[in-house]
Amino acid sequence: MTTQNAISWPPEYLPGTTDNYVSNEVVVAELNAAAVWPLLTDTSRWTSYYYNVSDISFSAGEGPLLSGNVDFAFSTFGFPPMAAHVVEFTPPTDGTPGRLSWTAVQEGGPDKRLDVLHAWLIEDLPGNRVRVLTQESQIGKPAAALAVERPNPMLNGHQAWLDGLISAASAWPRR
Protein backbone atom coordinates (compact mmCIF):
# COMPACT_ATOMS: atom_id res chain seq x y z
CA MET A 1 0.00 0.00 0.00
CA THR A 2 1.18 3.51 -0.83
CA THR A 3 0.06 6.53 1.15
CA GLN A 4 0.10 10.04 -0.20
CA ASN A 5 0.94 13.22 1.62
CA ALA A 6 -1.56 15.99 2.38
CA ILE A 7 -1.55 19.77 2.60
CA SER A 8 -0.79 21.19 6.05
CA TRP A 9 -3.60 23.60 6.95
CA PRO A 10 -3.47 26.39 9.51
CA PRO A 11 -6.71 26.23 11.56
CA GLU A 12 -8.23 29.43 10.13
CA TYR A 13 -8.02 28.03 6.57
CA LEU A 14 -9.19 24.47 7.29
CA PRO A 15 -11.27 23.26 4.32
CA GLY A 16 -14.94 22.96 5.16
CA THR A 17 -14.79 25.89 7.57
CA THR A 18 -14.10 28.63 5.00
CA ASP A 19 -16.27 30.34 2.38
CA ASN A 20 -14.69 28.58 -0.61
CA TYR A 21 -12.32 25.67 -1.15
CA VAL A 22 -11.02 23.97 -4.29
CA SER A 23 -8.68 21.04 -4.84
CA ASN A 24 -6.94 20.03 -8.06
CA GLU A 25 -4.50 17.20 -8.60
CA VAL A 26 -2.62 15.44 -11.38
CA VAL A 27 -0.45 12.33 -11.37
CA VAL A 28 1.90 12.11 -14.34
CA ALA A 29 4.21 9.33 -15.52
CA GLU A 30 7.74 9.97 -16.74
CA LEU A 31 8.07 13.23 -14.79
CA ASN A 32 9.49 14.04 -11.38
CA ALA A 33 9.29 16.69 -8.68
CA ALA A 34 12.74 18.03 -9.59
CA ALA A 35 11.40 19.01 -13.03
CA VAL A 36 8.22 20.64 -11.71
CA TRP A 37 9.49 22.55 -8.66
CA PRO A 38 11.71 25.13 -10.45
CA LEU A 39 8.87 26.17 -12.75
CA LEU A 40 6.45 26.61 -9.86
CA THR A 41 8.83 28.59 -7.67
CA ASP A 42 10.12 30.91 -10.41
CA THR A 43 7.35 33.49 -10.79
CA SER A 44 8.99 34.90 -13.93
CA ARG A 45 7.86 31.67 -15.65
CA TRP A 46 4.23 31.72 -14.48
CA THR A 47 2.81 33.80 -17.32
CA SER A 48 4.44 31.49 -19.89
CA TYR A 49 2.24 28.58 -18.84
CA TYR A 50 -0.72 30.10 -16.93
CA TYR A 51 -3.07 32.61 -18.57
CA ASN A 52 -4.75 33.76 -15.34
CA VAL A 53 -1.89 35.54 -13.59
CA SER A 54 -0.36 38.97 -14.14
CA ASP A 55 1.23 41.94 -12.42
CA ILE A 56 3.69 39.84 -10.38
CA SER A 57 5.92 42.02 -8.25
CA PHE A 58 8.30 41.79 -5.30
CA SER A 59 9.80 44.18 -2.83
CA ALA A 60 13.14 45.66 -3.88
CA GLY A 61 15.86 43.04 -3.98
CA GLU A 62 13.51 40.03 -3.83
CA GLY A 63 12.16 37.71 -6.51
CA PRO A 64 11.43 36.38 -8.98
CA LEU A 65 12.21 33.15 -7.12
CA LEU A 66 9.94 32.26 -4.23
CA SER A 67 11.46 31.25 -0.91
CA GLY A 68 10.38 31.12 2.70
CA ASN A 69 8.86 34.30 4.16
CA VAL A 70 9.03 36.22 0.87
CA ASP A 71 6.43 38.91 0.22
CA PHE A 72 5.13 39.40 -3.31
CA ALA A 73 1.98 40.51 -5.11
CA PHE A 74 0.06 39.31 -8.15
CA SER A 75 -3.29 39.62 -9.91
CA THR A 76 -5.55 36.67 -10.70
CA PHE A 77 -9.24 35.98 -11.36
CA GLY A 78 -9.82 39.66 -12.16
CA PHE A 79 -8.80 40.89 -8.71
CA PRO A 80 -6.38 43.80 -8.35
CA PRO A 81 -2.90 42.78 -7.17
CA MET A 82 -3.13 40.85 -3.91
CA ALA A 83 -0.43 41.07 -1.24
CA ALA A 84 0.99 37.56 -0.74
CA HIS A 85 3.36 36.04 1.79
CA VAL A 86 5.08 32.64 1.47
CA VAL A 87 4.31 30.70 4.67
CA GLU A 88 5.67 27.26 3.71
CA PHE A 89 8.61 26.52 1.44
CA THR A 90 10.21 23.09 1.41
CA PRO A 91 11.91 21.98 -1.81
CA PRO A 92 11.38 18.32 -2.73
CA THR A 93 14.10 15.83 -1.89
CA ASP A 94 14.30 12.05 -2.07
CA GLY A 95 11.45 10.79 0.05
CA THR A 96 10.19 14.26 1.02
CA PRO A 97 7.54 16.14 -0.96
CA GLY A 98 7.98 19.73 -2.01
CA ARG A 99 5.65 22.07 -0.14
CA LEU A 100 4.81 25.64 -1.08
CA SER A 101 2.02 27.78 0.29
CA TRP A 102 1.24 31.45 0.53
CA THR A 103 -1.41 33.61 2.04
CA ALA A 104 -2.84 36.42 -0.05
CA VAL A 105 -5.14 39.23 0.97
CA GLN A 106 -7.27 41.61 -1.05
CA GLU A 107 -8.31 44.49 1.18
CA GLY A 108 -11.42 46.57 0.63
CA GLY A 109 -13.80 46.51 3.56
CA PRO A 110 -16.10 43.71 4.69
CA ASP A 111 -17.79 43.23 1.30
CA LYS A 112 -14.60 43.12 -0.77
CA ARG A 113 -12.00 41.59 1.56
CA LEU A 114 -10.63 38.26 0.34
CA ASP A 115 -8.19 36.19 2.42
CA VAL A 116 -6.73 32.99 0.94
CA LEU A 117 -4.20 30.26 1.54
CA HIS A 118 -2.98 28.63 -1.68
CA ALA A 119 -0.96 25.46 -1.13
CA TRP A 120 1.03 23.15 -3.39
CA LEU A 121 2.39 19.68 -2.74
CA ILE A 122 4.72 18.01 -5.26
CA GLU A 123 5.82 14.46 -4.59
CA ASP A 124 7.52 11.68 -6.46
CA LEU A 125 5.56 8.43 -6.52
CA PRO A 126 6.74 4.90 -7.24
CA GLY A 127 6.94 3.96 -10.90
CA ASN A 128 8.60 7.19 -12.06
CA ARG A 129 5.48 9.29 -11.47
CA VAL A 130 4.92 12.71 -9.92
CA ARG A 131 1.87 13.94 -8.06
CA VAL A 132 1.07 17.66 -8.04
CA LEU A 133 -1.69 18.75 -5.69
CA THR A 134 -2.88 22.32 -5.36
CA GLN A 135 -5.58 23.43 -2.96
CA GLU A 136 -6.92 26.83 -1.98
CA SER A 137 -9.12 27.85 0.92
CA GLN A 138 -10.72 31.30 0.90
CA ILE A 139 -12.45 33.56 3.39
CA GLY A 140 -14.70 36.53 2.57
CA LYS A 141 -17.78 37.58 0.60
CA PRO A 142 -15.97 37.43 -2.77
CA ALA A 143 -14.99 33.83 -1.91
CA ALA A 144 -18.58 32.91 -1.09
CA ALA A 145 -19.67 34.35 -4.44
CA LEU A 146 -17.01 32.34 -6.30
CA ALA A 147 -18.07 29.14 -4.50
CA VAL A 148 -21.54 29.13 -6.09
CA GLU A 149 -20.53 30.09 -9.65
CA ARG A 150 -20.97 27.36 -12.26
CA PRO A 151 -18.79 26.44 -13.88
CA ASN A 152 -16.54 26.97 -10.89
CA PRO A 153 -13.88 29.53 -11.94
CA MET A 154 -11.45 28.54 -9.19
CA LEU A 155 -11.60 24.85 -10.00
CA ASN A 156 -11.19 25.47 -13.72
CA GLY A 157 -8.52 28.15 -13.27
CA HIS A 158 -6.40 26.00 -10.99
CA GLN A 159 -6.73 23.05 -13.37
CA ALA A 160 -5.42 25.29 -16.15
CA TRP A 161 -2.48 26.23 -13.89
CA LEU A 162 -1.74 22.54 -13.22
CA ASP A 163 -2.06 21.59 -16.89
CA GLY A 164 0.23 24.45 -17.94
CA LEU A 165 2.77 23.62 -15.24
CA ILE A 166 2.89 19.95 -16.24
CA SER A 167 3.16 20.83 -19.93
CA ALA A 168 6.01 23.25 -19.23
CA ALA A 169 7.80 20.76 -16.97
CA SER A 170 7.46 18.03 -19.59
CA ALA A 171 9.15 20.30 -22.16
CA TRP A 172 11.77 21.71 -19.76
CA PRO A 173 15.32 20.42 -20.36
CA ARG A 174 16.30 17.97 -17.66
CA ARG A 175 19.80 17.75 -16.22
PDB file of C-alpha atoms in Angstrom:
ATOM      1  CA  MET A   1       0.000   0.000   0.000  1.00  0.00           C
ATOM      2  CA  THR A   2       1.182   3.509  -0.827  1.00  0.00           C
ATOM      3  CA  THR A   3       0.057   6.528   1.147  1.00  0.00           C
ATOM      4  CA  GLN A   4       0.097  10.043  -0.195  1.00  0.00           C
ATOM      5  CA  ASN A   5       0.942  13.223   1.625  1.00  0.00           C
ATOM      6  CA  ALA A   6      -1.559  15.985   2.383  1.00  0.00           C
ATOM      7  CA  ILE A   7      -1.552  19.773   2.599  1.00  0.00           C
ATOM      8  CA  SER A   8      -0.789  21.193   6.045  1.00  0.00           C
ATOM      9  CA  TRP A   9      -3.604  23.603   6.950  1.00  0.00           C
ATOM     10  CA  PRO A  10      -3.465  26.394   9.513  1.00  0.00           C
ATOM     11  CA  PRO A  11      -6.709  26.229  11.560  1.00  0.00           C
ATOM     12  CA  GLU A  12      -8.228  29.426  10.128  1.00  0.00           C
ATOM     13  CA  TYR A  13      -8.020  28.027   6.570  1.00  0.00           C
ATOM     14  CA  LEU A  14      -9.188  24.469   7.292  1.00  0.00           C
ATOM     15  CA  PRO A  15     -11.270  23.258   4.317  1.00  0.00           C
ATOM     16  CA  GLY A  16     -14.943  22.956   5.157  1.00  0.00           C
ATOM     17  CA  THR A  17     -14.787  25.890   7.568  1.00  0.00           C
ATOM     18  CA  THR A  18     -14.100  28.628   5.000  1.00  0.00           C
ATOM     19  CA  ASP A  19     -16.268  30.335   2.383  1.00  0.00           C
ATOM     20  CA  ASN A  20     -14.689  28.577  -0.608  1.00  0.00           C
ATOM     21  CA  TYR A  21     -12.322  25.667  -1.154  1.00  0.00           C
ATOM     22  CA  VAL A  22     -11.020  23.966  -4.286  1.00  0.00           C
ATOM     23  CA  SER A  23      -8.683  21.043  -4.840  1.00  0.00           C
ATOM     24  CA  ASN A  24      -6.942  20.031  -8.064  1.00  0.00           C
ATOM     25  CA  GLU A  25      -4.501  17.197  -8.600  1.00  0.00           C
ATOM     26  CA  VAL A  26      -2.620  15.442 -11.382  1.00  0.00           C
ATOM     27  CA  VAL A  27      -0.447  12.332 -11.372  1.00  0.00           C
ATOM     28  CA  VAL A  28       1.896  12.107 -14.338  1.00  0.00           C
ATOM     29  CA  ALA A  29       4.210   9.328 -15.515  1.00  0.00           C
ATOM     30  CA  GLU A  30       7.743   9.974 -16.738  1.00  0.00           C
ATOM     31  CA  LEU A  31       8.069  13.228 -14.792  1.00  0.00           C
ATOM     32  CA  ASN A  32       9.487  14.038 -11.376  1.00  0.00           C
ATOM     33  CA  ALA A  33       9.289  16.694  -8.682  1.00  0.00           C
ATOM     34  CA  ALA A  34      12.736  18.026  -9.591  1.00  0.00           C
ATOM     35  CA  ALA A  35      11.397  19.005 -13.030  1.00  0.00           C
ATOM     36  CA  VAL A  36       8.217  20.636 -11.710  1.00  0.00           C
ATOM     37  CA  TRP A  37       9.494  22.553  -8.658  1.00  0.00           C
ATOM     38  CA  PRO A  38      11.710  25.130 -10.449  1.00  0.00           C
ATOM     39  CA  LEU A  39       8.869  26.171 -12.749  1.00  0.00           C
ATOM     40  CA  LEU A  40       6.448  26.610  -9.861  1.00  0.00           C
ATOM     41  CA  THR A  41       8.834  28.590  -7.666  1.00  0.00           C
ATOM     42  CA  ASP A  42      10.117  30.907 -10.414  1.00  0.00           C
ATOM     43  CA  THR A  43       7.354  33.486 -10.786  1.00  0.00           C
ATOM     44  CA  SER A  44       8.990  34.896 -13.929  1.00  0.00           C
ATOM     45  CA  ARG A  45       7.856  31.669 -15.654  1.00  0.00           C
ATOM     46  CA  TRP A  46       4.225  31.715 -14.479  1.00  0.00           C
ATOM     47  CA  THR A  47       2.808  33.798 -17.317  1.00  0.00           C
ATOM     48  CA  SER A  48       4.444  31.489 -19.885  1.00  0.00           C
ATOM     49  CA  TYR A  49       2.235  28.579 -18.840  1.00  0.00           C
ATOM     50  CA  TYR A  50      -0.716  30.100 -16.935  1.00  0.00           C
ATOM     51  CA  TYR A  51      -3.068  32.610 -18.565  1.00  0.00           C
ATOM     52  CA  ASN A  52      -4.749  33.762 -15.343  1.00  0.00           C
ATOM     53  CA  VAL A  53      -1.889  35.539 -13.588  1.00  0.00           C
ATOM     54  CA  SER A  54      -0.359  38.969 -14.135  1.00  0.00           C
ATOM     55  CA  ASP A  55       1.234  41.945 -12.421  1.00  0.00           C
ATOM     56  CA  ILE A  56       3.688  39.845 -10.382  1.00  0.00           C
ATOM     57  CA  SER A  57       5.923  42.022  -8.251  1.00  0.00           C
ATOM     58  CA  PHE A  58       8.301  41.785  -5.305  1.00  0.00           C
ATOM     59  CA  SER A  59       9.802  44.178  -2.825  1.00  0.00           C
ATOM     60  CA  ALA A  60      13.136  45.662  -3.883  1.00  0.00           C
ATOM     61  CA  GLY A  61      15.858  43.040  -3.976  1.00  0.00           C
ATOM     62  CA  GLU A  62      13.508  40.032  -3.833  1.00  0.00           C
ATOM     63  CA  GLY A  63      12.156  37.710  -6.507  1.00  0.00           C
ATOM     64  CA  PRO A  64      11.427  36.379  -8.976  1.00  0.00           C
ATOM     65  CA  LEU A  65      12.206  33.152  -7.124  1.00  0.00           C
ATOM     66  CA  LEU A  66       9.941  32.260  -4.235  1.00  0.00           C
ATOM     67  CA  SER A  67      11.460  31.252  -0.914  1.00  0.00           C
ATOM     68  CA  GLY A  68      10.378  31.118   2.699  1.00  0.00           C
ATOM     69  CA  ASN A  69       8.863  34.303   4.160  1.00  0.00           C
ATOM     70  CA  VAL A  70       9.032  36.220   0.869  1.00  0.00           C
ATOM     71  CA  ASP A  71       6.432  38.907   0.215  1.00  0.00           C
ATOM     72  CA  PHE A  72       5.125  39.396  -3.307  1.00  0.00           C
ATOM     73  CA  ALA A  73       1.980  40.508  -5.114  1.00  0.00           C
ATOM     74  CA  PHE A  74       0.063  39.310  -8.146  1.00  0.00           C
ATOM     75  CA  SER A  75      -3.286  39.617  -9.913  1.00  0.00           C
ATOM     76  CA  THR A  76      -5.549  36.671 -10.697  1.00  0.00           C
ATOM     77  CA  PHE A  77      -9.239  35.984 -11.364  1.00  0.00           C
ATOM     78  CA  GLY A  78      -9.818  39.656 -12.161  1.00  0.00           C
ATOM     79  CA  PHE A  79      -8.802  40.893  -8.705  1.00  0.00           C
ATOM     80  CA  PRO A  80      -6.382  43.805  -8.351  1.00  0.00           C
ATOM     81  CA  PRO A  81      -2.899  42.784  -7.166  1.00  0.00           C
ATOM     82  CA  MET A  82      -3.128  40.847  -3.913  1.00  0.00           C
ATOM     83  CA  ALA A  83      -0.429  41.068  -1.241  1.00  0.00           C
ATOM     84  CA  ALA A  84       0.989  37.565  -0.742  1.00  0.00           C
ATOM     85  CA  HIS A  85       3.360  36.038   1.790  1.00  0.00           C
ATOM     86  CA  VAL A  86       5.077  32.636   1.474  1.00  0.00           C
ATOM     87  CA  VAL A  87       4.310  30.696   4.668  1.00  0.00           C
ATOM     88  CA  GLU A  88       5.670  27.260   3.706  1.00  0.00           C
ATOM     89  CA  PHE A  89       8.611  26.519   1.443  1.00  0.00           C
ATOM     90  CA  THR A  90      10.207  23.093   1.414  1.00  0.00           C
ATOM     91  CA  PRO A  91      11.906  21.976  -1.810  1.00  0.00           C
ATOM     92  CA  PRO A  92      11.377  18.318  -2.732  1.00  0.00           C
ATOM     93  CA  THR A  93      14.104  15.826  -1.891  1.00  0.00           C
ATOM     94  CA  ASP A  94      14.304  12.048  -2.073  1.00  0.00           C
ATOM     95  CA  GLY A  95      11.450  10.788   0.054  1.00  0.00           C
ATOM     96  CA  THR A  96      10.188  14.265   1.022  1.00  0.00           C
ATOM     97  CA  PRO A  97       7.540  16.136  -0.963  1.00  0.00           C
ATOM     98  CA  GLY A  98       7.976  19.728  -2.013  1.00  0.00           C
ATOM     99  CA  ARG A  99       5.646  22.074  -0.143  1.00  0.00           C
ATOM    100  CA  LEU A 100       4.809  25.641  -1.080  1.00  0.00           C
ATOM    101  CA  SER A 101       2.024  27.784   0.291  1.00  0.00           C
ATOM    102  CA  TRP A 102       1.242  31.448   0.526  1.00  0.00           C
ATOM    103  CA  THR A 103      -1.409  33.607   2.039  1.00  0.00           C
ATOM    104  CA  ALA A 104      -2.841  36.419  -0.054  1.00  0.00           C
ATOM    105  CA  VAL A 105      -5.142  39.232   0.968  1.00  0.00           C
ATOM    106  CA  GLN A 106      -7.275  41.609  -1.054  1.00  0.00           C
ATOM    107  CA  GLU A 107      -8.312  44.488   1.185  1.00  0.00           C
ATOM    108  CA  GLY A 108     -11.422  46.565   0.629  1.00  0.00           C
ATOM    109  CA  GLY A 109     -13.796  46.508   3.562  1.00  0.00           C
ATOM    110  CA  PRO A 110     -16.103  43.713   4.686  1.00  0.00           C
ATOM    111  CA  ASP A 111     -17.793  43.225   1.298  1.00  0.00           C
ATOM    112  CA  LYS A 112     -14.599  43.118  -0.766  1.00  0.00           C
ATOM    113  CA  ARG A 113     -11.998  41.589   1.555  1.00  0.00           C
ATOM    114  CA  LEU A 114     -10.632  38.264   0.343  1.00  0.00           C
ATOM    115  CA  ASP A 115      -8.192  36.186   2.417  1.00  0.00           C
ATOM    116  CA  VAL A 116      -6.730  32.985   0.943  1.00  0.00           C
ATOM    117  CA  LEU A 117      -4.200  30.259   1.540  1.00  0.00           C
ATOM    118  CA  HIS A 118      -2.981  28.632  -1.676  1.00  0.00           C
ATOM    119  CA  ALA A 119      -0.957  25.455  -1.133  1.00  0.00           C
ATOM    120  CA  TRP A 120       1.031  23.151  -3.391  1.00  0.00           C
ATOM    121  CA  LEU A 121       2.395  19.675  -2.736  1.00  0.00           C
ATOM    122  CA  ILE A 122       4.717  18.010  -5.257  1.00  0.00           C
ATOM    123  CA  GLU A 123       5.818  14.458  -4.593  1.00  0.00           C
ATOM    124  CA  ASP A 124       7.516  11.684  -6.455  1.00  0.00           C
ATOM    125  CA  LEU A 125       5.559   8.434  -6.521  1.00  0.00           C
ATOM    126  CA  PRO A 126       6.742   4.902  -7.239  1.00  0.00           C
ATOM    127  CA  GLY A 127       6.943   3.958 -10.897  1.00  0.00           C
ATOM    128  CA  ASN A 128       8.598   7.187 -12.063  1.00  0.00           C
ATOM    129  CA  ARG A 129       5.482   9.293 -11.472  1.00  0.00           C
ATOM    130  CA  VAL A 130       4.925  12.710  -9.918  1.00  0.00           C
ATOM    131  CA  ARG A 131       1.869  13.938  -8.060  1.00  0.00           C
ATOM    132  CA  VAL A 132       1.066  17.656  -8.042  1.00  0.00           C
ATOM    133  CA  LEU A 133      -1.690  18.748  -5.685  1.00  0.00           C
ATOM    134  CA  THR A 134      -2.879  22.320  -5.357  1.00  0.00           C
ATOM    135  CA  GLN A 135      -5.581  23.434  -2.959  1.00  0.00           C
ATOM    136  CA  GLU A 136      -6.923  26.829  -1.982  1.00  0.00           C
ATOM    137  CA  SER A 137      -9.116  27.846   0.920  1.00  0.00           C
ATOM    138  CA  GLN A 138     -10.721  31.302   0.905  1.00  0.00           C
ATOM    139  CA  ILE A 139     -12.453  33.563   3.389  1.00  0.00           C
ATOM    140  CA  GLY A 140     -14.699  36.531   2.568  1.00  0.00           C
ATOM    141  CA  LYS A 141     -17.781  37.576   0.600  1.00  0.00           C
ATOM    142  CA  PRO A 142     -15.972  37.430  -2.774  1.00  0.00           C
ATOM    143  CA  ALA A 143     -14.991  33.834  -1.908  1.00  0.00           C
ATOM    144  CA  ALA A 144     -18.578  32.906  -1.090  1.00  0.00           C
ATOM    145  CA  ALA A 145     -19.674  34.350  -4.445  1.00  0.00           C
ATOM    146  CA  LEU A 146     -17.011  32.338  -6.300  1.00  0.00           C
ATOM    147  CA  ALA A 147     -18.074  29.139  -4.495  1.00  0.00           C
ATOM    148  CA  VAL A 148     -21.540  29.134  -6.086  1.00  0.00           C
ATOM    149  CA  GLU A 149     -20.528  30.093  -9.645  1.00  0.00           C
ATOM    150  CA  ARG A 150     -20.972  27.365 -12.259  1.00  0.00           C
ATOM    151  CA  PRO A 151     -18.786  26.442 -13.881  1.00  0.00           C
ATOM    152  CA  ASN A 152     -16.535  26.974 -10.889  1.00  0.00           C
ATOM    153  CA  PRO A 153     -13.885  29.534 -11.942  1.00  0.00           C
ATOM    154  CA  MET A 154     -11.447  28.540  -9.194  1.00  0.00           C
ATOM    155  CA  LEU A 155     -11.604  24.848  -9.996  1.00  0.00           C
ATOM    156  CA  ASN A 156     -11.194  25.475 -13.721  1.00  0.00           C
ATOM    157  CA  GLY A 157      -8.515  28.146 -13.272  1.00  0.00           C
ATOM    158  CA  HIS A 158      -6.395  26.000 -10.994  1.00  0.00           C
ATOM    159  CA  GLN A 159      -6.735  23.049 -13.370  1.00  0.00           C
ATOM    160  CA  ALA A 160      -5.423  25.294 -16.147  1.00  0.00           C
ATOM    161  CA  TRP A 161      -2.478  26.227 -13.886  1.00  0.00           C
ATOM    162  CA  LEU A 162      -1.738  22.540 -13.221  1.00  0.00           C
ATOM    163  CA  ASP A 163      -2.064  21.594 -16.885  1.00  0.00           C
ATOM    164  CA  GLY A 164       0.227  24.447 -17.940  1.00  0.00           C
ATOM    165  CA  LEU A 165       2.773  23.620 -15.237  1.00  0.00           C
ATOM    166  CA  ILE A 166       2.893  19.952 -16.243  1.00  0.00           C
ATOM    167  CA  SER A 167       3.158  20.828 -19.931  1.00  0.00           C
ATOM    168  CA  ALA A 168       6.008  23.248 -19.234  1.00  0.00           C
ATOM    169  CA  ALA A 169       7.799  20.761 -16.971  1.00  0.00           C
ATOM    170  CA  SER A 170       7.464  18.033 -19.593  1.00  0.00           C
ATOM    171  CA  ALA A 171       9.151  20.297 -22.164  1.00  0.00           C
ATOM    172  CA  TRP A 172      11.768  21.707 -19.760  1.00  0.00           C
ATOM    173  CA  PRO A 173      15.316  20.417 -20.360  1.00  0.00           C
ATOM    174  CA  ARG A 174      16.304  17.966 -17.656  1.00  0.00           C
ATOM    175  CA  ARG A 175      19.795  17.754 -16.220  1.00  0.00           C
TER     176      ARG A 175
END
